[in-house]
Amino acid sequence: MNMKEKLLRFWDTLKRWWHEGIIQRTSRITYDIVWNIILFVCVIMFIGFFLVGGIGLGYFASLVKDEPIRDKESMAMDIYNYSETSSIYFAGEEYAGDIRADLYRQETTLDNVSPVLIDAVIATEDEYFMEHDGVVPKAILRAMVQELTNSSIQTGGSTLTQQLIKNQILTNEVSFERKAKEILLAMRLEQFFEKDEIMEAYLNIIPYGRNSSGLNIAGIQTASQGIFGVDANKLTLPQAAYLAGLPQSPTVYTPFLNGGELKDENGLQPGINRMKTVLNRMHDMDYITDEELNEALEYDIAQDFTKGKPSIVDQYPYLTFEVEKRAKDIIKDVLMKQDDITKEDLDEDENLEAEYEELAERSMRMNGYEIHTTIDKGIYEAMQKVARNYENYGHDRTFTKTNDDGESYEVTERIQTGAVMIENSSGRIISFVGGRGHDEDHSNNYAFNTVRSIGSTSKPILVYGPAMEAGVVQPGTPIADYPRTFANGSYEVGNYGGGSYGMVSARKALESSYNIPAVDTYMRIINQDPAANYLEKMGITSLTEGDHYNPSLSLGAMAHGVSVEETVNAYSTIGNNGKFVDGYMIEKIVNPDGEVIYEHESEPVEVFSQQTNYLTLDMMRGVVSSGTAGYLNSQLNNTSVDWAGKTGTSQEYKDAWFMGTNPNITMGTWIGYDTPYSINAQNHALSYSQRNLQLWAKLINAAANENPELVTPSDRFERPGGIVERSYCAISGMLPSDLCEQAGLVKTDLFNEKYVPSEEDDSLVSGSYVVVNGKSVKAGPNTPSEFVEGDGLMFNPEWLERKGYDNLNDITQLYPITEREKWEKIAAPGGSVGSSIEDDGKAPAKPTSVKKSGSNLTWKSSSSKDIIGYRVYRSNEPGGSFKKIGITTSTSYEIGNDDGVYIVRAVDYFGEESDNSSEVIIGETSDKEEETPDDDETNDESENNEEDQEESSDEEANESNAEEDDEE
């Protein structure tokens, strides 16, 4: 049977079954069976669904049972509780950089973020962000299946909301419990917050790798600036895509190495590939067009990476560390005040002290404060440049040190420096120099942390200012400068170079920085404790109890020393009309909400009266114009500024200081080794003091170039009322007497009118005297009356006794170098003062080299030291009888053309007369005999010349010592 026949036969069979109802009965049975099976399966599946769901929900509930129910406020606190980097600002709101932190973040708002960046984030991280309620179930199921099957492809199931919960509330722990809590909290967060709020929080917390300084960064604004150098609202499409791809693996995709250097081409490629992936996803979601996609894919993103930028620590190390230290102290006080904690509480509980130290440290670094300083950026940078490049500090010093284990090692130290500039009226620290360079070996800030003996810079603010305030001295007050001891003989002091300068005015003593007058003046006021009443009122904090009673404090010697900052701050009192304003560097601190949590308030303290202050600075003007800082004017660009200042040198020349003030600012500099050592013996063209003065001038010149109105004002210090100009006697400081005027010793100076001298000078009296070796001496009982000059000037014995000068072995110790000739004409009374004229019991040496010169008879002086004059004798013939024809106190006598034979005899203070000089024959016999030289005449002449040279040399030595006298 063929196939066709078989098919026809099968068809006939089917028709028969249909007509007989066989097919209908079979279909009903099959239908019933299939339906029952389907119904059974559905019931089983329904029961299984509820069973599995119930088990799942039960398990889920067990995972989250310990998670507290959070309200909106508590969730907001957690979500927005991310650390934000605090920033430092120069004066004038000029951004300097960020405080050091483990993670750098700058908060921003969604309004300040480019919309294209938001699109890129949604396309990359959460495509259903705008629709879901915190979770995407199918994404979670997919992730669970991948996890359970250990799939090689892990797509993740977290929405942006879940990532925010994970970062801000939970941890990164990988567990079902953490995931369950994350889902629960994400759904709850979506109930409380708008999508924009969630997106904003997410963009502020997410990490983005490293910036161009090699610092770890978080937050979109920090990333935009740190990677592309633009704000987040200025991002281009390629830039936005690059940043949106970074959070998946920040360390891999970041374009910078740990040090901030740009990676090589191979290192950049993973990040660029990730950027392309983001762009394609944006295209798939229709955020960008085909044209925009292709253009962005072709764009060379590497050209947009910002150049390596030094951190604030690299740029401004001294400033950063100092600001951090001061800001931390301020924030600590703020936190203590908020908690009603007092300093006494901290003193009683060391743990409490440590707790608030830690709280302040954490708050400063993580709370996103704006720390506004007083530092002028232009001046600060100019001064740093000068300090780094200055060439005349002096030589480095190499020496051996010993460590704690007794091992020796060699070190080399440079001469270091510290400088501070303060605005007088406000106390603002405008600028400073912390050292020559900040590195691991030289990290000390010498402007604020190093304390040293301040040498003679103590004199205006501790000695002369307080003494004038007390009425003890005025600028013209004479002070005796001669070697002596103080404090009942326990304190011996000398001047710089060992010289002494006689009776000098307080003004001159300060200008030339003489030590003995300073100690003399200080001892008159030491019982008034000027250290406490003046130095400490001007901000000096490092004095010990012993310093208050030590005479050497007047010369700057103290137990610990003073910092540059405190010394300059004290001197700013002089520049601020006698009012001390404490120096400060932090102007205000503002929290991220714009609330000012701290703002500095100055509280001036009156230290000196206006009159005392003006007299002190007027004396300090002389230091700059003609005193120990006289070199300064040759180094300044602007010499018309009204500067007043003071130099200082510590013992053994270990430190050199200069403080200068004008009506606006005060600046001081210090130089010295880190390990104190003499900076004097440098074999340098400039002295140690000149090197410091030159540095000071260069710093001022550089600062003035930045802000001349502030640094070098044209205004001068105003003389206040109560200052008068009066004449006085330079011997006693009293009103000039006729005798003082006769001596030519009347001076004029400024006075506080409260302390103008009211009594007339009585230091001089008139009487009989003779001149011995050019000096006036009271005539003795045996002094020949013919040489005595009547109505001469002598020191008043009573005045000498009253002043304590009657104990001087040599009254000439009172004679000032500059006016020695005038003082030598004043006779010293015998007995009470003591006389240098002693009777040796011998006749004086005879005059030599007698001859006729023109109409005069001339000779060389007698070699004896007590000669008061000469007698001239004449005879008609050689060897004849000689008669006295006249006397003279000089070495010349007029004889005209009178013929005869002449001799000269020297007369001493005690009336003794010398032998005859050689005879001089004049007239008819003059051609018969000639003058014969006396024995040893040549030797006498040589000796006299040597004596003259010695006197001249001594005088020059004393004059050369009229320089700075500092601590001995």
PDB file of C-alpha atoms in Angstrom, residues 292-517:
ATOM      1  CA  GLU A 292      27.763  64.585  21.260  1.00  0.00           C
ATOM      2  CA  LEU A 293      28.812  60.998  21.935  1.00  0.00           C
ATOM      3  CA  ASN A 294      31.218  60.830  19.033  1.00  0.00           C
ATOM      4  CA  GLU A 295      32.709  64.222  19.783  1.00  0.00           C
ATOM      5  CA  ALA A 296      33.236  63.314  23.440  1.00  0.00           C
ATOM      6  CA  LEU A 297      34.746  59.927  22.593  1.00  0.00           C
ATOM      7  CA  GLU A 298      37.284  61.609  20.328  1.00  0.00           C
ATOM      8  CA  TYR A 299      38.179  64.302  22.894  1.00  0.00           C
ATOM      9  CA  ASP A 300      41.655  64.152  24.456  1.00  0.00           C
ATOM     10  CA  ILE A 301      40.703  64.393  28.124  1.00  0.00           C
ATOM     11  CA  ALA A 302      44.357  64.260  29.251  1.00  0.00           C
ATOM     12  CA  GLN A 303      44.866  67.845  28.114  1.00  0.00           C
ATOM     13  CA  ASP A 304      42.357  69.012  30.721  1.00  0.00           C
ATOM     14  CA  PHE A 305      44.114  67.520  33.730  1.00  0.00           C
ATOM     15  CA  THR A 306      45.357  70.321  35.939  1.00  0.00           C
ATOM     16  CA  LYS A 307      49.075  70.778  36.436  1.00  0.00           C
ATOM     17  CA  GLY A 308      50.646  69.555  39.651  1.00  0.00           C
ATOM     18  CA  LYS A 309      49.858  72.080  42.350  1.00  0.00           C
ATOM     19  CA  PRO A 310      51.746  72.317  45.646  1.00  0.00           C
ATOM     20  CA  SER A 311      49.653  72.004  48.781  1.00  0.00           C
ATOM     21  CA  ILE A 312      49.420  74.834  51.279  1.00  0.00           C
ATOM     22  CA  VAL A 313      52.036  73.039  53.372  1.00  0.00           C
ATOM     23  CA  ASP A 314      54.412  73.059  50.411  1.00  0.00           C
ATOM     24  CA  GLN A 315      53.691  76.707  49.619  1.00  0.00           C
ATOM     25  CA  TYR A 316      53.369  78.192  53.091  1.00  0.00           C
ATOM     26  CA  PRO A 317      54.737  75.719  55.658  1.00  0.00           C
ATOM     27  CA  TYR A 318      55.477  78.224  58.437  1.00  0.00           C
ATOM     28  CA  LEU A 319      52.072  79.860  58.004  1.00  0.00           C
ATOM     29  CA  THR A 320      50.130  76.591  57.852  1.00  0.00           C
ATOM     30  CA  PHE A 321      51.574  75.101  61.020  1.00  0.00           C
ATOM     31  CA  GLU A 322      51.274  78.351  62.978  1.00  0.00           C
ATOM     32  CA  VAL A 323      47.673  78.945  61.904  1.00  0.00           C
ATOM     33  CA  GLU A 324      46.738  75.349  62.734  1.00  0.00           C
ATOM     34  CA  LYS A 325      48.244  75.685  66.203  1.00  0.00           C
ATOM     35  CA  ARG A 326      46.468  78.951  66.948  1.00  0.00           C
ATOM     36  CA  ALA A 327      43.145  77.843  65.427  1.00  0.00           C
ATOM     37  CA  LYS A 328      43.204  74.649  67.469  1.00  0.00           C
ATOM     38  CA  ASP A 329      43.670  76.634  70.700  1.00  0.00           C
ATOM     39  CA  ILE A 330      40.783  78.933  69.779  1.00  0.00           C
ATOM     40  CA  ILE A 331      38.455  76.071  68.851  1.00  0.00           C
ATOM     41  CA  LYS A 332      39.357  74.317  72.089  1.00  0.00           C
ATOM     42  CA  ASP A 333      38.253  77.398  74.029  1.00  0.00           C
ATOM     43  CA  VAL A 334      35.030  77.571  71.996  1.00  0.00           C
ATOM     44  CA  LEU A 335      34.218  73.913  72.726  1.00  0.00           C
ATOM     45  CA  MET A 336      34.994  74.351  76.418  1.00  0.00           C
ATOM     46  CA  LYS A 337      32.763  77.394  76.606  1.00  0.00           C
ATOM     47  CA  GLN A 338      29.937  75.484  74.948  1.00  0.00           C
ATOM     48  CA  ASP A 339      30.265  72.755  77.582  1.00  0.00           C
ATOM     49  CA  ASP A 340      30.773  75.166  80.516  1.00  0.00           C
ATOM     50  CA  ILE A 341      34.275  73.779  81.076  1.00  0.00           C
ATOM     51  CA  THR A 342      36.785  76.123  82.708  1.00  0.00           C
ATOM     52  CA  LYS A 343      40.562  76.154  82.660  1.00  0.00           C
ATOM     53  CA  GLU A 344      40.468  75.184  86.330  1.00  0.00           C
ATOM     54  CA  ASP A 345      38.547  72.057  85.356  1.00  0.00           C
ATOM     55  CA  LEU A 346      41.289  71.111  82.913  1.00  0.00           C
ATOM     56  CA  ASP A 347      43.989  71.735  85.512  1.00  0.00           C
ATOM     57  CA  GLU A 348      42.258  69.312  87.858  1.00  0.00           C
ATOM     58  CA  ASP A 349      41.691  66.574  85.287  1.00  0.00           C
ATOM     59  CA  GLU A 350      44.461  65.585  82.861  1.00  0.00           C
ATOM     60  CA  ASN A 351      42.121  63.296  80.954  1.00  0.00           C
ATOM     61  CA  LEU A 352      39.720  66.171  80.391  1.00  0.00           C
ATOM     62  CA  GLU A 353      42.570  68.271  79.019  1.00  0.00           C
ATOM     63  CA  ALA A 354      43.530  65.507  76.605  1.00  0.00           C
ATOM     64  CA  GLU A 355      39.894  65.028  75.580  1.00  0.00           C
ATOM     65  CA  TYR A 356      39.417  68.667  74.583  1.00  0.00           C
ATOM     66  CA  GLU A 357      42.756  68.720  72.822  1.00  0.00           C
ATOM     67  CA  GLU A 358      41.567  65.803  70.706  1.00  0.00           C
ATOM     68  CA  LEU A 359      38.111  67.297  70.145  1.00  0.00           C
ATOM     69  CA  ALA A 360      39.649  70.585  69.005  1.00  0.00           C
ATOM     70  CA  GLU A 361      42.082  68.814  66.686  1.00  0.00           C
ATOM     71  CA  ARG A 362      39.310  66.759  65.087  1.00  0.00           C
ATOM     72  CA  SER A 363      36.950  69.696  64.828  1.00  0.00           C
ATOM     73  CA  MET A 364      39.577  71.892  63.184  1.00  0.00           C
ATOM     74  CA  ARG A 365      40.430  69.309  60.535  1.00  0.00           C
ATOM     75  CA  MET A 366      36.962  67.911  59.792  1.00  0.00           C
ATOM     76  CA  ASN A 367      34.346  70.610  60.399  1.00  0.00           C
ATOM     77  CA  GLY A 368      34.916  72.687  57.296  1.00  0.00           C
ATOM     78  CA  TYR A 369      35.815  75.945  59.028  1.00  0.00           C
ATOM     79  CA  GLU A 370      36.985  79.045  57.192  1.00  0.00           C
ATOM     80  CA  ILE A 371      39.956  80.319  59.186  1.00  0.00           C
ATOM     81  CA  HIS A 372      40.577  83.952  58.319  1.00  0.00           C
ATOM     82  CA  THR A 373      44.020  85.279  59.206  1.00  0.00           C
ATOM     83  CA  THR A 374      45.545  88.749  59.428  1.00  0.00           C
ATOM     84  CA  ILE A 375      48.454  87.846  57.131  1.00  0.00           C
ATOM     85  CA  ASP A 376      48.905  90.053  54.062  1.00  0.00           C
ATOM     86  CA  LYS A 377      49.629  87.636  51.203  1.00  0.00           C
ATOM     87  CA  GLY A 378      51.738  90.028  49.107  1.00  0.00           C
ATOM     88  CA  ILE A 379      53.882  91.172  52.018  1.00  0.00           C
ATOM     89  CA  TYR A 380      54.222  87.638  53.373  1.00  0.00           C
ATOM     90  CA  GLU A 381      55.403  86.176  50.068  1.00  0.00           C
ATOM     91  CA  ALA A 382      57.807  89.086  49.487  1.00  0.00           C
ATOM     92  CA  MET A 383      59.352  88.648  52.936  1.00  0.00           C
ATOM     93  CA  GLN A 384      59.779  84.874  52.464  1.00  0.00           C
ATOM     94  CA  LYS A 385      61.654  85.535  49.236  1.00  0.00           C
ATOM     95  CA  VAL A 386      64.013  87.975  50.953  1.00  0.00           C
ATOM     96  CA  ALA A 387      64.663  85.561  53.818  1.00  0.00           C
ATOM     97  CA  ARG A 388      65.449  82.689  51.440  1.00  0.00           C
ATOM     98  CA  ASN A 389      67.764  84.701  49.198  1.00  0.00           C
ATOM     99  CA  TYR A 390      69.552  86.984  51.681  1.00  0.00           C
ATOM    100  CA  GLU A 391      73.296  86.436  51.331  1.00  0.00           C
ATOM    101  CA  ASN A 392      74.771  88.082  54.411  1.00  0.00           C
ATOM    102  CA  TYR A 393      73.552  85.984  57.325  1.00  0.00           C
ATOM    103  CA  GLY A 394      77.075  84.816  58.017  1.00  0.00           C
ATOM    104  CA  HIS A 395      78.861  81.501  57.851  1.00  0.00           C
ATOM    105  CA  ASP A 396      77.528  78.041  58.615  1.00  0.00           C
ATOM    106  CA  ARG A 397      78.899  76.347  61.699  1.00  0.00           C
ATOM    107  CA  THR A 398      79.985  72.699  61.823  1.00  0.00           C
ATOM    108  CA  PHE A 399      80.512  71.111  65.225  1.00  0.00           C
ATOM    109  CA  THR A 400      80.115  67.865  67.153  1.00  0.00           C
ATOM    110  CA  LYS A 401      77.148  66.885  69.260  1.00  0.00           C
ATOM    111  CA  THR A 402      76.568  63.906  71.539  1.00  0.00           C
ATOM    112  CA  ASN A 403      73.325  61.940  71.607  1.00  0.00           C
ATOM    113  CA  ASP A 404      71.672  60.290  74.623  1.00  0.00           C
ATOM    114  CA  ASP A 405      73.721  57.143  74.072  1.00  0.00           C
ATOM    115  CA  GLY A 406      76.969  59.082  74.309  1.00  0.00           C
ATOM    116  CA  GLU A 407      77.678  58.777  70.611  1.00  0.00           C
ATOM    117  CA  SER A 408      79.227  61.773  68.854  1.00  0.00           C
ATOM    118  CA  TYR A 409      78.018  63.028  65.530  1.00  0.00           C
ATOM    119  CA  GLU A 410      78.752  66.029  63.355  1.00  0.00           C
ATOM    120  CA  VAL A 411      76.149  68.681  62.571  1.00  0.00           C
ATOM    121  CA  THR A 412      76.168  71.819  60.454  1.00  0.00           C
ATOM    122  CA  GLU A 413      73.964  74.749  61.410  1.00  0.00           C
ATOM    123  CA  ARG A 414      73.138  77.885  59.471  1.00  0.00           C
ATOM    124  CA  ILE A 415      72.546  81.243  61.070  1.00  0.00           C
ATOM    125  CA  GLN A 416      68.771  81.406  61.315  1.00  0.00           C
ATOM    126  CA  THR A 417      66.357  84.311  61.482  1.00  0.00           C
ATOM    127  CA  GLY A 418      62.936  85.242  62.750  1.00  0.00           C
ATOM    128  CA  ALA A 419      60.926  88.375  61.955  1.00  0.00           C
ATOM    129  CA  VAL A 420      57.456  89.659  62.792  1.00  0.00           C
ATOM    130  CA  MET A 421      55.535  92.701  61.517  1.00  0.00           C
ATOM    131  CA  ILE A 422      52.592  93.982  63.601  1.00  0.00           C
ATOM    132  CA  GLU A 423      50.124  96.797  63.024  1.00  0.00           C
ATOM    133  CA  ASN A 424      50.452  99.054  66.070  1.00  0.00           C
ATOM    134  CA  SER A 425      46.855 100.165  66.462  1.00  0.00           C
ATOM    135  CA  SER A 426      45.173  96.767  66.105  1.00  0.00           C
ATOM    136  CA  GLY A 427      47.778  94.133  66.973  1.00  0.00           C
ATOM    137  CA  ARG A 428      47.290  92.446  63.573  1.00  0.00           C
ATOM    138  CA  ILE A 429      50.276  90.290  62.660  1.00  0.00           C
ATOM    139  CA  ILE A 430      50.685  91.447  59.087  1.00  0.00           C
ATOM    140  CA  SER A 431      53.543  89.134  58.198  1.00  0.00           C
ATOM    141  CA  PHE A 432      56.387  87.109  59.634  1.00  0.00           C
ATOM    142  CA  VAL A 433      59.468  85.102  58.710  1.00  0.00           C
ATOM    143  CA  GLY A 434      59.711  81.772  60.470  1.00  0.00           C
ATOM    144  CA  GLY A 435      63.205  80.941  59.243  1.00  0.00           C
ATOM    145  CA  ARG A 436      65.358  80.591  56.159  1.00  0.00           C
ATOM    146  CA  GLY A 437      63.532  77.500  54.933  1.00  0.00           C
ATOM    147  CA  HIS A 438      61.166  74.867  56.310  1.00  0.00           C
ATOM    148  CA  ASP A 439      62.241  71.234  56.015  1.00  0.00           C
ATOM    149  CA  GLU A 440      62.720  68.199  58.199  1.00  0.00           C
ATOM    150  CA  ASP A 441      66.009  69.503  59.568  1.00  0.00           C
ATOM    151  CA  HIS A 442      64.920  73.119  60.022  1.00  0.00           C
ATOM    152  CA  SER A 443      61.237  72.968  60.909  1.00  0.00           C
ATOM    153  CA  ASN A 444      61.361  75.307  63.897  1.00  0.00           C
ATOM    154  CA  ASN A 445      59.484  78.591  63.619  1.00  0.00           C
ATOM    155  CA  TYR A 446      62.006  81.114  64.907  1.00  0.00           C
ATOM    156  CA  ALA A 447      59.489  83.962  64.892  1.00  0.00           C
ATOM    157  CA  PHE A 448      57.234  82.388  67.511  1.00  0.00           C
ATOM    158  CA  ASN A 449      58.854  79.345  69.114  1.00  0.00           C
ATOM    159  CA  THR A 450      62.446  80.407  69.829  1.00  0.00           C
ATOM    160  CA  VAL A 451      63.137  82.444  72.976  1.00  0.00           C
ATOM    161  CA  ARG A 452      66.464  84.209  73.467  1.00  0.00           C
ATOM    162  CA  SER A 453      68.035  86.915  75.584  1.00  0.00           C
ATOM    163  CA  ILE A 454      66.995  90.216  74.003  1.00  0.00           C
ATOM    164  CA  GLY A 455      70.121  92.193  74.943  1.00  0.00           C
ATOM    165  CA  SER A 456      69.836  95.960  74.820  1.00  0.00           C
ATOM    166  CA  THR A 457      66.391  95.896  73.253  1.00  0.00           C
ATOM    167  CA  SER A 458      65.242  95.800  76.878  1.00  0.00           C
ATOM    168  CA  LYS A 459      66.534  99.328  77.552  1.00  0.00           C
ATOM    169  CA  PRO A 460      63.735 101.498  76.112  1.00  0.00           C
ATOM    170  CA  ILE A 461      60.846  99.371  77.361  1.00  0.00           C
ATOM    171  CA  LEU A 462      62.242  98.268  80.735  1.00  0.00           C
ATOM    172  CA  VAL A 463      64.704 100.999  81.747  1.00  0.00           C
ATOM    173  CA  TYR A 464      64.329 104.433  80.202  1.00  0.00           C
ATOM    174  CA  GLY A 465      60.589 104.349  79.484  1.00  0.00           C
ATOM    175  CA  PRO A 466      59.638 103.272  83.034  1.00  0.00           C
ATOM    176  CA  ALA A 467      62.249 105.616  84.558  1.00  0.00           C
ATOM    177  CA  MET A 468      60.819 108.578  82.661  1.00  0.00           C
ATOM    178  CA  GLU A 469      57.301 107.536  83.671  1.00  0.00           C
ATOM    179  CA  ALA A 470      58.485 107.653  87.302  1.00  0.00           C
ATOM    180  CA  GLY A 471      60.166 111.035  86.807  1.00  0.00           C
ATOM    181  CA  VAL A 472      63.586 109.586  87.629  1.00  0.00           C
ATOM    182  CA  VAL A 473      65.176 110.659  84.355  1.00  0.00           C
ATOM    183  CA  GLN A 474      64.348 112.691  81.270  1.00  0.00           C
ATOM    184  CA  PRO A 475      66.139 112.540  77.892  1.00  0.00           C
ATOM    185  CA  GLY A 476      68.688 115.160  78.940  1.00  0.00           C
ATOM    186  CA  THR A 477      69.360 113.755  82.412  1.00  0.00           C
ATOM    187  CA  PRO A 478      73.148 113.343  82.883  1.00  0.00           C
ATOM    188  CA  ILE A 479      74.206 109.869  83.948  1.00  0.00           C
ATOM    189  CA  ALA A 480      77.775 109.033  84.927  1.00  0.00           C
ATOM    190  CA  ASP A 481      79.317 106.262  82.866  1.00  0.00           C
ATOM    191  CA  TYR A 482      82.390 104.984  84.661  1.00  0.00           C
ATOM    192  CA  PRO A 483      83.399 101.477  85.807  1.00  0.00           C
ATOM    193  CA  ARG A 484      81.578 100.473  88.991  1.00  0.00           C
ATOM    194  CA  THR A 485      79.499  97.766  90.610  1.00  0.00           C
ATOM    195  CA  PHE A 486      75.837  97.667  91.572  1.00  0.00           C
ATOM    196  CA  ALA A 487      73.575  95.797  93.985  1.00  0.00           C
ATOM    197  CA  ASN A 488      75.944  96.304  96.927  1.00  0.00           C
ATOM    198  CA  GLY A 489      78.930  95.318  94.863  1.00  0.00           C
ATOM    199  CA  SER A 490      77.456  91.987  93.685  1.00  0.00           C
ATOM    200  CA  TYR A 491      76.883  92.989  90.089  1.00  0.00           C
ATOM    201  CA  GLU A 492      79.772  94.235  88.004  1.00  0.00           C
ATOM    202  CA  VAL A 493      78.962  95.636  84.607  1.00  0.00           C
ATOM    203  CA  GLY A 494      81.003  97.018  81.770  1.00  0.00           C
ATOM    204  CA  ASN A 495      80.327  98.581  78.413  1.00  0.00           C
ATOM    205  CA  TYR A 496      80.691  96.956  75.048  1.00  0.00           C
ATOM    206  CA  GLY A 497      84.413  96.947  74.264  1.00  0.00           C
ATOM    207  CA  GLY A 498      85.291  97.837  77.847  1.00  0.00           C
ATOM    208  CA  GLY A 499      85.316 101.623  77.442  1.00  0.00           C
ATOM    209  CA  SER A 500      83.582 104.234  79.575  1.00  0.00           C
ATOM    210  CA  TYR A 501      82.258 107.559  78.414  1.00  0.00           C
ATOM    211  CA  GLY A 502      81.911 109.872  81.374  1.00  0.00           C
ATOM    212  CA  MET A 503      78.884 112.031  82.077  1.00  0.00           C
ATOM    213  CA  VAL A 504      76.384 111.414  79.250  1.00  0.00           C
ATOM    214  CA  SER A 505      72.717 112.209  78.825  1.00  0.00           C
ATOM    215  CA  ALA A 506      70.103 109.474  78.980  1.00  0.00           C
ATOM    216  CA  ARG A 507      69.449 110.180  75.317  1.00  0.00           C
ATOM    217  CA  LYS A 508      73.085 109.635  74.382  1.00  0.00           C
ATOM    218  CA  ALA A 509      73.292 106.551  76.588  1.00  0.00           C
ATOM    219  CA  LEU A 510      70.382 104.973  74.756  1.00  0.00           C
ATOM    220  CA  GLU A 511      71.500 106.047  71.282  1.00  0.00           C
ATOM    221  CA  SER A 512      74.939 104.508  71.813  1.00  0.00           C
ATOM    222  CA  SER A 513      73.564 101.678  73.995  1.00  0.00           C
ATOM    223  CA  TYR A 514      75.904 102.208  76.955  1.00  0.00           C
ATOM    224  CA  ASN A 515      75.429  99.546  79.609  1.00  0.00           C
ATOM    225  CA  ILE A 516      76.534 101.307  82.793  1.00  0.00           C
ATOM    226  CA  PRO A 517      74.027 104.198  82.547  1.00  0.00           C
TER     227      PRO A 517
END
